[in-house]
Coordinates of C-alpha atoms (C1' of nucleotides) in Angstrom, one line a residue:
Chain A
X1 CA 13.0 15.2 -9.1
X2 CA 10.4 17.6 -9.0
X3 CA 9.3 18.4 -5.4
X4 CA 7.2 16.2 -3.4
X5 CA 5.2 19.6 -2.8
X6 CA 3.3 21.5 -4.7
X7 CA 3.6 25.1 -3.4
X8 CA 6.6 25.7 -1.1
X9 CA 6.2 27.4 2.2
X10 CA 7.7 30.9 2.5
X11 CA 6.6 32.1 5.5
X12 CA 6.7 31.0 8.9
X13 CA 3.1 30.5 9.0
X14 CA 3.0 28.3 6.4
X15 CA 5.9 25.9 7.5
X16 CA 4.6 25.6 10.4
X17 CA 1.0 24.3 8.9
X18 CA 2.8 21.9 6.6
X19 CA 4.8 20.8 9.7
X20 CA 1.4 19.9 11.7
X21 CA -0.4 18.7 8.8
X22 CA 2.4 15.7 9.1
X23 CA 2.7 15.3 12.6
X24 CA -1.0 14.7 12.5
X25 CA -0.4 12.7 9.2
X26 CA 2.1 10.7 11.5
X27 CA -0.2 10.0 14.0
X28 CA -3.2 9.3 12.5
X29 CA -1.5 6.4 10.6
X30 CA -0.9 4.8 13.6
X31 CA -4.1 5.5 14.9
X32 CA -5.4 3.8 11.9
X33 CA -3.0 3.0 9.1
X34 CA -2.5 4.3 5.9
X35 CA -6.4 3.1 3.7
X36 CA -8.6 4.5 6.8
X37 CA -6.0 7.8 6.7
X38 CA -8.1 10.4 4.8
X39 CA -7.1 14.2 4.2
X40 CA -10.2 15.6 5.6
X41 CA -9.1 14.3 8.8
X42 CA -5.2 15.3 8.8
X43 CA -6.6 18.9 7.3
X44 CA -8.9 19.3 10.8
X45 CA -6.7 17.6 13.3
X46 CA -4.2 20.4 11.7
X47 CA -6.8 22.9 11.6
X48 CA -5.7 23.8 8.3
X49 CA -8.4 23.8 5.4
X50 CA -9.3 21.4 3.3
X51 CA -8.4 23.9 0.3
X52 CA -5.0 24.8 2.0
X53 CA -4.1 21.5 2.3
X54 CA -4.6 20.6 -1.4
X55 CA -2.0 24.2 -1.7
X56 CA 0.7 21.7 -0.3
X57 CA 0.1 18.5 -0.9
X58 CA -0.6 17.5 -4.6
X59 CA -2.9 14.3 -3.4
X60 CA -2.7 11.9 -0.5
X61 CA 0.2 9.7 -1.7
X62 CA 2.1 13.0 -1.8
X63 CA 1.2 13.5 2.0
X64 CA 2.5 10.0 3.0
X65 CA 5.8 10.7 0.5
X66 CA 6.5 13.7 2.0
X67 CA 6.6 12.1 5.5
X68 CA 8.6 9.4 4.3
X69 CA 10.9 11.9 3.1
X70 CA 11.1 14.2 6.1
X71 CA 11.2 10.5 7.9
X72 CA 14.6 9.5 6.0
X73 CA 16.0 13.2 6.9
X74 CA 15.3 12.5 9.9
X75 CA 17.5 8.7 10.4
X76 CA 20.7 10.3 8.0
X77 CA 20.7 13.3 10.8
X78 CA 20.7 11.0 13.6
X79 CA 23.0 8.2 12.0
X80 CA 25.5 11.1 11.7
X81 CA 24.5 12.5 14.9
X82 CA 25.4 9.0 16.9
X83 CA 28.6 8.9 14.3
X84 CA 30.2 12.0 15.5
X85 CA 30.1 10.5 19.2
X86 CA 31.3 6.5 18.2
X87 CA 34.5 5.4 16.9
X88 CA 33.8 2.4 14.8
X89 CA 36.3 -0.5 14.7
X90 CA 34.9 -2.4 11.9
X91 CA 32.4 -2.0 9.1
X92 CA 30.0 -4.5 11.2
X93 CA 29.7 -1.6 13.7
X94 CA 28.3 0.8 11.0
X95 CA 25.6 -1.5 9.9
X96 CA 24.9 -2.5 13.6
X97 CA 24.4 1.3 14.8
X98 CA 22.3 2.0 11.5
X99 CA 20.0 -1.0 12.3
X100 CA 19.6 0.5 16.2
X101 CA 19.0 3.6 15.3
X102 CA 16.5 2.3 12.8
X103 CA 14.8 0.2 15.6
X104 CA 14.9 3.4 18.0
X105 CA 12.9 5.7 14.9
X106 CA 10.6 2.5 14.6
X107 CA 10.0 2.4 18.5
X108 CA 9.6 6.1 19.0
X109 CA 8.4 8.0 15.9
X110 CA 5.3 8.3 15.4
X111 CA 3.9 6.5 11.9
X112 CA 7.3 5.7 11.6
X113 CA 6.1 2.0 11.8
X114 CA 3.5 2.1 8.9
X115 CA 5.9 4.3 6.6
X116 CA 9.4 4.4 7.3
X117 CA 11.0 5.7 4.2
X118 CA 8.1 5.0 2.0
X119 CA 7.2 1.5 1.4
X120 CA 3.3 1.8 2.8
X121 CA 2.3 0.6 -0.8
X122 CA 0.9 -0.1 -3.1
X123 CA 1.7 0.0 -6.4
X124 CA 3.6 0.3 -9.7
X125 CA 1.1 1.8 -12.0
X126 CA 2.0 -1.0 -15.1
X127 CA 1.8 0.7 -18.1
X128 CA -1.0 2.8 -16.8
X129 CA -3.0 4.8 -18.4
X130 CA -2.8 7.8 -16.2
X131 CA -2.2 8.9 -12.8
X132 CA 0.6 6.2 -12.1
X133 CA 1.8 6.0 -9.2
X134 CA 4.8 7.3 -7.9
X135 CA 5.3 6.0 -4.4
X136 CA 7.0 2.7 -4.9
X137 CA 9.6 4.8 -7.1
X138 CA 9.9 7.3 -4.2
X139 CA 10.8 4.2 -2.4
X140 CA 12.9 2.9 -4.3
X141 CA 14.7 6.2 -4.7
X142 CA 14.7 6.8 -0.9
X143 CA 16.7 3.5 0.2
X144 CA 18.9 3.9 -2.7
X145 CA 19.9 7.3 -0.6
X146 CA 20.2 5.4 1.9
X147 CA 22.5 2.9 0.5
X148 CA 24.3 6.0 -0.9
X149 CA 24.9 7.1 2.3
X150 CA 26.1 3.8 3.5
X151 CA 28.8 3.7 0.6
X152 CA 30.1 7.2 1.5
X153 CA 30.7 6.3 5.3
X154 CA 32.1 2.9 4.2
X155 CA 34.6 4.8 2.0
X156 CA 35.6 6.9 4.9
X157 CA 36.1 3.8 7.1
X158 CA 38.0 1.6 5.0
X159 CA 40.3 4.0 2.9
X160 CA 39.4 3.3 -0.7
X161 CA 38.3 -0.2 -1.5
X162 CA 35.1 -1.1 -3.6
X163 CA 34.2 -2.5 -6.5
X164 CA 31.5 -1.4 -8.4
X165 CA 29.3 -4.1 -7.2
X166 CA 29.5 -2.9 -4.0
X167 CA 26.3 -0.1 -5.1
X168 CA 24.3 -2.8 -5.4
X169 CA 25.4 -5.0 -2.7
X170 CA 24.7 -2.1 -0.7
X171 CA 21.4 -1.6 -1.9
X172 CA 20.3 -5.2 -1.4
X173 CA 21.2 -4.9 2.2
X174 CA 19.5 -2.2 2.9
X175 CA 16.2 -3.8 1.1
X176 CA 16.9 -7.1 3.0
X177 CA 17.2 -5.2 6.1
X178 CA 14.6 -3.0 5.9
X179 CA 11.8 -6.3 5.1
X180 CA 13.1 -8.4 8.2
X181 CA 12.8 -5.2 10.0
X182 CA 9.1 -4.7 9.4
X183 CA 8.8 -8.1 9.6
X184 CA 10.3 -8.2 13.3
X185 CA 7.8 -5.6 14.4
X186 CA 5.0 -7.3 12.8
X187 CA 5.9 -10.6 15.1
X188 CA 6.0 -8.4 17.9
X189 CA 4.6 -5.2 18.0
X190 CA 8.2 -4.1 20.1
X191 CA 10.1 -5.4 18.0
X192 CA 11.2 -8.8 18.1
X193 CA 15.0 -9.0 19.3
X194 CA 16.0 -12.2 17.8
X195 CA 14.4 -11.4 14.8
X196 CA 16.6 -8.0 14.7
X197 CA 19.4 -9.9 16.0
X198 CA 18.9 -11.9 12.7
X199 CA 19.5 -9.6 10.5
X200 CA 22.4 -7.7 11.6
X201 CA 23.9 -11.9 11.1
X202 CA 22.2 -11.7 7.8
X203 CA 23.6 -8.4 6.5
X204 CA 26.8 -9.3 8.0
X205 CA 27.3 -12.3 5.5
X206 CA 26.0 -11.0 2.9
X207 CA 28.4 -8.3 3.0
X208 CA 31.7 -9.8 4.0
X209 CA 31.6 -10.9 0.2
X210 CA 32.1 -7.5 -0.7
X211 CA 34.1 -5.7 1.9
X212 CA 36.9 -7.3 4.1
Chain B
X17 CA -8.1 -18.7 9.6
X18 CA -11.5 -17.8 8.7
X19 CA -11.9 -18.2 4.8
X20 CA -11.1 -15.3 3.0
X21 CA -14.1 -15.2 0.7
X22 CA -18.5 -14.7 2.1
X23 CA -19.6 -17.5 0.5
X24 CA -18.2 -20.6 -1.0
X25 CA -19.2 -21.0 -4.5
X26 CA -20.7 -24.5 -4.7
X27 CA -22.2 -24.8 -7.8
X28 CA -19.8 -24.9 -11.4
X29 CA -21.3 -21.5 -12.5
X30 CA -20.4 -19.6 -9.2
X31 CA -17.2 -21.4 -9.0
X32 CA -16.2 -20.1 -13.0
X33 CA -17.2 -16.6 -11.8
X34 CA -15.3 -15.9 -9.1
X35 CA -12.2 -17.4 -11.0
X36 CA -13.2 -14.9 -13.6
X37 CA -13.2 -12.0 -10.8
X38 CA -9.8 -13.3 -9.8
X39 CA -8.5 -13.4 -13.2
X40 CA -9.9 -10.1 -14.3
X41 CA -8.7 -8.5 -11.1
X42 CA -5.1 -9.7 -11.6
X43 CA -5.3 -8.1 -15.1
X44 CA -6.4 -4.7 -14.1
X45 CA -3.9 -5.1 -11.3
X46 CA -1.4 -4.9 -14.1
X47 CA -2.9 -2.0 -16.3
X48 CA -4.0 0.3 -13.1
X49 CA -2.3 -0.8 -10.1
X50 CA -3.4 -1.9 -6.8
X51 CA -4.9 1.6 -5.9
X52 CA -6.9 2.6 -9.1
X53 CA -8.0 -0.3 -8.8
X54 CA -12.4 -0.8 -8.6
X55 CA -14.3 -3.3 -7.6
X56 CA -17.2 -2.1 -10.2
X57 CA -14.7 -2.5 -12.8
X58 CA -13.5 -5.9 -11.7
X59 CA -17.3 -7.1 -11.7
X60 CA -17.5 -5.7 -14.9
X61 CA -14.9 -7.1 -16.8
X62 CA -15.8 -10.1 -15.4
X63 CA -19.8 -10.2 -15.9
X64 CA -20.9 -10.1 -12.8
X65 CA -23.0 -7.8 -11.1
X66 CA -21.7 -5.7 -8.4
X67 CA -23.8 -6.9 -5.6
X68 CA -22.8 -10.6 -6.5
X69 CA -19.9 -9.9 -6.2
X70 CA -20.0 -8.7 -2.7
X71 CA -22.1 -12.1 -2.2
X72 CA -18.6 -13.9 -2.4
X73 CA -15.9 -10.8 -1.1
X74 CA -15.8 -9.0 1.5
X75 CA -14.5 -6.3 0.1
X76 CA -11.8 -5.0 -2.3
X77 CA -8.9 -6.3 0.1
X78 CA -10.9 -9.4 0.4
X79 CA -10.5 -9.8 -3.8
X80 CA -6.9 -9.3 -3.6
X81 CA -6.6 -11.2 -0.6
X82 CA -8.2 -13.9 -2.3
X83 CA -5.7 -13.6 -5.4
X84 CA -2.7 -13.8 -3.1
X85 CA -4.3 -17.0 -1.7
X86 CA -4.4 -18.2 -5.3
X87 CA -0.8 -17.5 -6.4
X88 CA 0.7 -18.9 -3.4
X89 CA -0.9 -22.3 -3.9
X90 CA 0.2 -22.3 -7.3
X91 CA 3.7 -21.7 -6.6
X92 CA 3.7 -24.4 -4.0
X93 CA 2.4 -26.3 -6.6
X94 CA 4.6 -25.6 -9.3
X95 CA 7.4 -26.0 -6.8
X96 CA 6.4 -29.6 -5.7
X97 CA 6.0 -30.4 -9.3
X98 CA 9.1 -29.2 -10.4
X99 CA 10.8 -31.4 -7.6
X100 CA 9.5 -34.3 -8.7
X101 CA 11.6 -33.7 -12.1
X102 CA 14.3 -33.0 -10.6
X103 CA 17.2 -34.5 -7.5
X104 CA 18.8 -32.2 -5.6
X105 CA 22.1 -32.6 -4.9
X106 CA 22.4 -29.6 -2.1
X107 CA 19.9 -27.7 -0.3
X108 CA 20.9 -24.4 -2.3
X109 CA 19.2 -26.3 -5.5
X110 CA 16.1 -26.0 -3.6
X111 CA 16.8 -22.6 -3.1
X112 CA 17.2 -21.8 -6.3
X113 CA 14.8 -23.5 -7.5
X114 CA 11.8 -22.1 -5.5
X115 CA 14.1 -18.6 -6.6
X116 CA 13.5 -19.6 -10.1
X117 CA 10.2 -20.8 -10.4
X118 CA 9.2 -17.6 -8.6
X119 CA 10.7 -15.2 -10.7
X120 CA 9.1 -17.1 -13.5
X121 CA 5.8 -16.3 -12.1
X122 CA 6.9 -12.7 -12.0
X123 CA 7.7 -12.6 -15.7
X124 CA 4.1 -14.6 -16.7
X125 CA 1.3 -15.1 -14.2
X126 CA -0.8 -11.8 -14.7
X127 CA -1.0 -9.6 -11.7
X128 CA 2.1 -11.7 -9.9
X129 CA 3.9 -8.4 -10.3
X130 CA 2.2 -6.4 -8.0
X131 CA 0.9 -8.9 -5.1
X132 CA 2.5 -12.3 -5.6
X133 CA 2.0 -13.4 -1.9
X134 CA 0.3 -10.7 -0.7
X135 CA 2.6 -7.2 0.3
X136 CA 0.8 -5.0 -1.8
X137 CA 0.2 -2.7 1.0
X138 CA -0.8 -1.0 2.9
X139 CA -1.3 -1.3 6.7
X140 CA -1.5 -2.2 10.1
X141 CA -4.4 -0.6 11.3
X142 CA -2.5 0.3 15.0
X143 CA -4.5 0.1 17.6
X144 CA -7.3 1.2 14.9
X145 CA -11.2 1.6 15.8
X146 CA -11.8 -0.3 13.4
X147 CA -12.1 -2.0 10.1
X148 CA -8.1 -2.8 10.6
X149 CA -6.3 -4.3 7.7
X150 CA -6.0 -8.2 7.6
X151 CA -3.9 -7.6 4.4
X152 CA -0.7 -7.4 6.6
X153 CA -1.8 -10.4 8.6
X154 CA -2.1 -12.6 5.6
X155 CA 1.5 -11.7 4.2
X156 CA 2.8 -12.9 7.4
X157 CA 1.1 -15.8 6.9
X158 CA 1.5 -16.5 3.6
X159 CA 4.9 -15.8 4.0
X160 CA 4.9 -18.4 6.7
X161 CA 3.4 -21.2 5.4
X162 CA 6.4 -20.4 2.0
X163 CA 8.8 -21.2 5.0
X164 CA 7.0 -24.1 6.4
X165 CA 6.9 -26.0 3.4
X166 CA 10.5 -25.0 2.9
X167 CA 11.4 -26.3 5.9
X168 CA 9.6 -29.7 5.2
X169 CA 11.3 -30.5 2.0
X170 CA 14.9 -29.0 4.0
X171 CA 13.9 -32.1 6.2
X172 CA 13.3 -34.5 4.0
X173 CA 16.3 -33.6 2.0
X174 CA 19.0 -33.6 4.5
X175 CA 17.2 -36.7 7.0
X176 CA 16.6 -34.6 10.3
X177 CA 18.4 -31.6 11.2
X178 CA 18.0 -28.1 12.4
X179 CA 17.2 -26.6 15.8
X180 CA 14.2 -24.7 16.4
X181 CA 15.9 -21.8 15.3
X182 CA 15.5 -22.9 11.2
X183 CA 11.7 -22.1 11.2
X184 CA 13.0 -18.1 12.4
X185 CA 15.8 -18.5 9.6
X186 CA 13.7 -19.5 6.8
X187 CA 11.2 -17.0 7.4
X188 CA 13.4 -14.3 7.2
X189 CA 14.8 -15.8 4.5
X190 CA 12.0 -15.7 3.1
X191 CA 11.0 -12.3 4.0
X192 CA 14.6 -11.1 2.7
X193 CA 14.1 -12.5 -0.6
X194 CA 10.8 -11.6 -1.1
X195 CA 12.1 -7.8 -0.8
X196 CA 15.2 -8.5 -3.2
X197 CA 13.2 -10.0 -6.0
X198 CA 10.9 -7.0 -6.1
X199 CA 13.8 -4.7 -6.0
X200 CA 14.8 -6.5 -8.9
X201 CA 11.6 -6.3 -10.7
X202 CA 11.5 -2.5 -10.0
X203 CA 14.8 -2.0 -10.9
X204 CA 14.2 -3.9 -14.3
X205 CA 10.5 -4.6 -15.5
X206 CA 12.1 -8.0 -17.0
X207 CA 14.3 -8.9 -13.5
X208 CA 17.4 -7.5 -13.3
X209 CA 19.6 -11.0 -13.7
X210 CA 22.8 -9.6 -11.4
X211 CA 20.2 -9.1 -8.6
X212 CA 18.2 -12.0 -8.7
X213 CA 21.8 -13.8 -8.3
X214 CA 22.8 -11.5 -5.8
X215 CA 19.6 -12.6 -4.1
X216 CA 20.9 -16.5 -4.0
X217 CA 23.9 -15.3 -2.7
X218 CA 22.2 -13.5 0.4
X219 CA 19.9 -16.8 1.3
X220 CA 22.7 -19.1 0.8
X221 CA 25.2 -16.8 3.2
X222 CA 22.9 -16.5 5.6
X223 CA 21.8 -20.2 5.8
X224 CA 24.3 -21.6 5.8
X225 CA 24.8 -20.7 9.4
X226 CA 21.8 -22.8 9.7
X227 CA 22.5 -26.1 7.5
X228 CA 25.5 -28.3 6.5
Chain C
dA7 C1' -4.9 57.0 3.1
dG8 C1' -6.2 55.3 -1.3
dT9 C1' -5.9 52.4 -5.3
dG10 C1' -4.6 48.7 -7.9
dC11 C1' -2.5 44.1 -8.2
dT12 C1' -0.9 39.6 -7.0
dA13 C1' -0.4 35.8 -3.8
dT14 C1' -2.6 33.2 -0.7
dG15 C1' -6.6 31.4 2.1
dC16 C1' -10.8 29.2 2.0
dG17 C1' -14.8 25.6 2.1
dA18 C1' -19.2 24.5 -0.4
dG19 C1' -19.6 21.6 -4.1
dT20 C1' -18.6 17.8 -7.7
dG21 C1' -17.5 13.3 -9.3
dT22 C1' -16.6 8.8 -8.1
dG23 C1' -15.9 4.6 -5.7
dG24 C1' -17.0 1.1 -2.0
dC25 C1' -20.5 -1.3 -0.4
dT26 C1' -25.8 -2.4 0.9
dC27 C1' -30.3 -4.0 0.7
dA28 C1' -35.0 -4.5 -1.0
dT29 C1' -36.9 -7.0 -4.5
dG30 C1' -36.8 -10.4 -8.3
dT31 C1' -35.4 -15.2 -9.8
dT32 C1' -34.2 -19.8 -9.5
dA33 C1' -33.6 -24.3 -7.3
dA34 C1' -35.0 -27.9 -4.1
dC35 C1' -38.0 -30.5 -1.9
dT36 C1' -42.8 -32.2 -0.7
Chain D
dA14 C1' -48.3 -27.1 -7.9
dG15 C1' -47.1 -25.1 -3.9
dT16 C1' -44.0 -23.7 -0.3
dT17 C1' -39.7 -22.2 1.1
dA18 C1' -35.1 -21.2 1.2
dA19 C1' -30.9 -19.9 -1.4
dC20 C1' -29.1 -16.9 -4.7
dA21 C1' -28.9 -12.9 -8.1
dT22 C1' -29.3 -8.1 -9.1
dG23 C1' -28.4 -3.1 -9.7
dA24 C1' -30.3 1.5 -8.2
dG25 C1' -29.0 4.0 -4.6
dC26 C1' -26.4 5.6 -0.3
dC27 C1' -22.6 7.5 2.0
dA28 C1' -18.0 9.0 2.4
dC29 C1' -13.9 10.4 0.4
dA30 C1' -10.5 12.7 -2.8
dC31 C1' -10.0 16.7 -4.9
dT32 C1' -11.5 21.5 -7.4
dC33 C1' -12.7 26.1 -8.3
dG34 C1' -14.3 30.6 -7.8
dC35 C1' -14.7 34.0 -4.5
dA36 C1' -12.6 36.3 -0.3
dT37 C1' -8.8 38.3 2.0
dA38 C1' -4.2 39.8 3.0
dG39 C1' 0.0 41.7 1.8
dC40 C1' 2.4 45.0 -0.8
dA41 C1' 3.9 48.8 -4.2
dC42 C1' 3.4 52.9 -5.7
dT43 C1' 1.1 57.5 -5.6

DNA sequence: AGTGCTATGCGAGTGTGGCTCATGTTAACT
DNA sequence: AGTTAACATGAGCCACACTCGCATAGCACT
């Protein structure tokens, strides 16, 4: 995939600015979500011009991917992070620390809740004519890493087992997971704990069908 | 709820138009996509002058808003009807069924691609100034009101069961499934088959925790 | 230090879309 | 026929995404 950026930064100054630009990106979506967002704004809040901005970022969407993507770097380096510290006993523990740490990014990063990995939007361009849009496949693309990731540590867990249906029963998890999610924080703005508690049952289930 | 269009058509002529609107805005949903979507083009397509047809929404989340509101009632509807065909012999055949009959509205009813129920987008608008985005609001309760008449016919099917904890599982159930199916869509224009019956799997698992 | 040359920084300006509102038109009732 | 209220209309306003041509900074070589 072609980068999410248009130009990338070489020098320090530069990082930096694209750095700030999505912090500020970040916070202004929580401020006041993703339609109200506009790039004049993030460009200011940044101090970065509006020309400069439009150096980095090939259009809004590509703002709000990139987040999502420095977002998902972001949960693999901390699910590895806690990993290195944990022994798991069973498979149910991976999936259980996954969904925490997910919570804990959802709680405490900020835009996290409007973005996580990507699914703001909005839209699979049909057979469009032009300009289609790319952010729904940047979603999909960025919980099949996820799900990726999941295989890989299961593999390391359990010795060797899997099917091939095991891809995709990973990726359906993480899908499932990642709706009840948003919907648990939608209920309650915390997070709602039974809600989360459901879906650690749900993914559990689901799942025992494919791994022992 | 407050209604979700200005003004009520009353009279036949209104009434056609803003069916037109609805239809024409479910088209271009299609060709364009939720974001390239315009309001001037809707109108357009449709006939109508622009201004009228901010006499009957409030806006361009208001249209699709509206459209949601429409596809919902006409997969309750389709579901109720189907029911009266058919005798259930478990309460996974009402599972399936409502499965079904929605991925049959993926695969026909224009526009049911993009916003069946409502998730297009898009945003919470945080603690926003202002202007924050209903469209969130009404998935949740769109959503709800999927697992509500769920629920309903769960009753009637199986006399009286089910603890209060039933509405919180077929909600997420609902929620789950919801994000499956359009994983399978995206995956495969025409519904990837494995998935939508991976999909069953993951509701029937998890419910039956909750039912006999 | 001076001279050319490329990469990067910049922000006024352009096109377009969402939405309004002053005015025209029709219906409803007396 | 006359009065009034409801509805219809589209030119125009404002704000936003995004561009483009000029300015500046860095660098290489003399």
């Amino acid at each position: 995939m072609t980068s999410t950026l248009r130009r990338r930064p070489a020098q320090r100054r530069s990082l930096e600015r694209v750095e700030r630009m999505l912090d500020e990106c970040a916070v202004l979506l929580d401020e006041v979500g993703y339609e109200a967002l506009t790039t004049k704004e993030v460009a200011r809040r940044a101090e970065v011009p509006i020309g400069t901005f439009y150096q980095f970022f090939p259009d809004k969407q590509g703002l709000v991917r990139a987040l999502a993507r420095r977002n998902l770097d972001a949960f693999l380096r901390r699910v590895t992070e806690r990993l290195s510290h944990t022994t798991l006993e069973h498979w149910t523990d991976l999936i259980d620390l996954a969904i925490d740490e997910f919570v804990a990014m959802k709680r405490t990063t900020p835009g996290f809740g409007v973005v996580d990995f990507g699914e703001v939007l909005v839209t699979p361009g049909g057979p469009a004519l032009e300009g289609t849009n790319r952010m729904l496949d940047s979603v999909l693309e960025n919980n099949a890493i996820v799900a990726d990731r999941l295989r890989t540590l299961t593999r390391e867990l359990l010795g060797a087992p899997a099917g091939e249906n095991l891809d995709r029963a990973l990726l359906v998890a993480v899908e499932a997971t990642d709706a009840v999610l948003k919907l648990a924080f939608r209920t309650d703005p915390s997070g709602d704990a039974d809600m989360i508690a459901e879906c650690k049952q749900l993914v559990h289930r689901y799942l025992s069908d494919h791994l022992p």
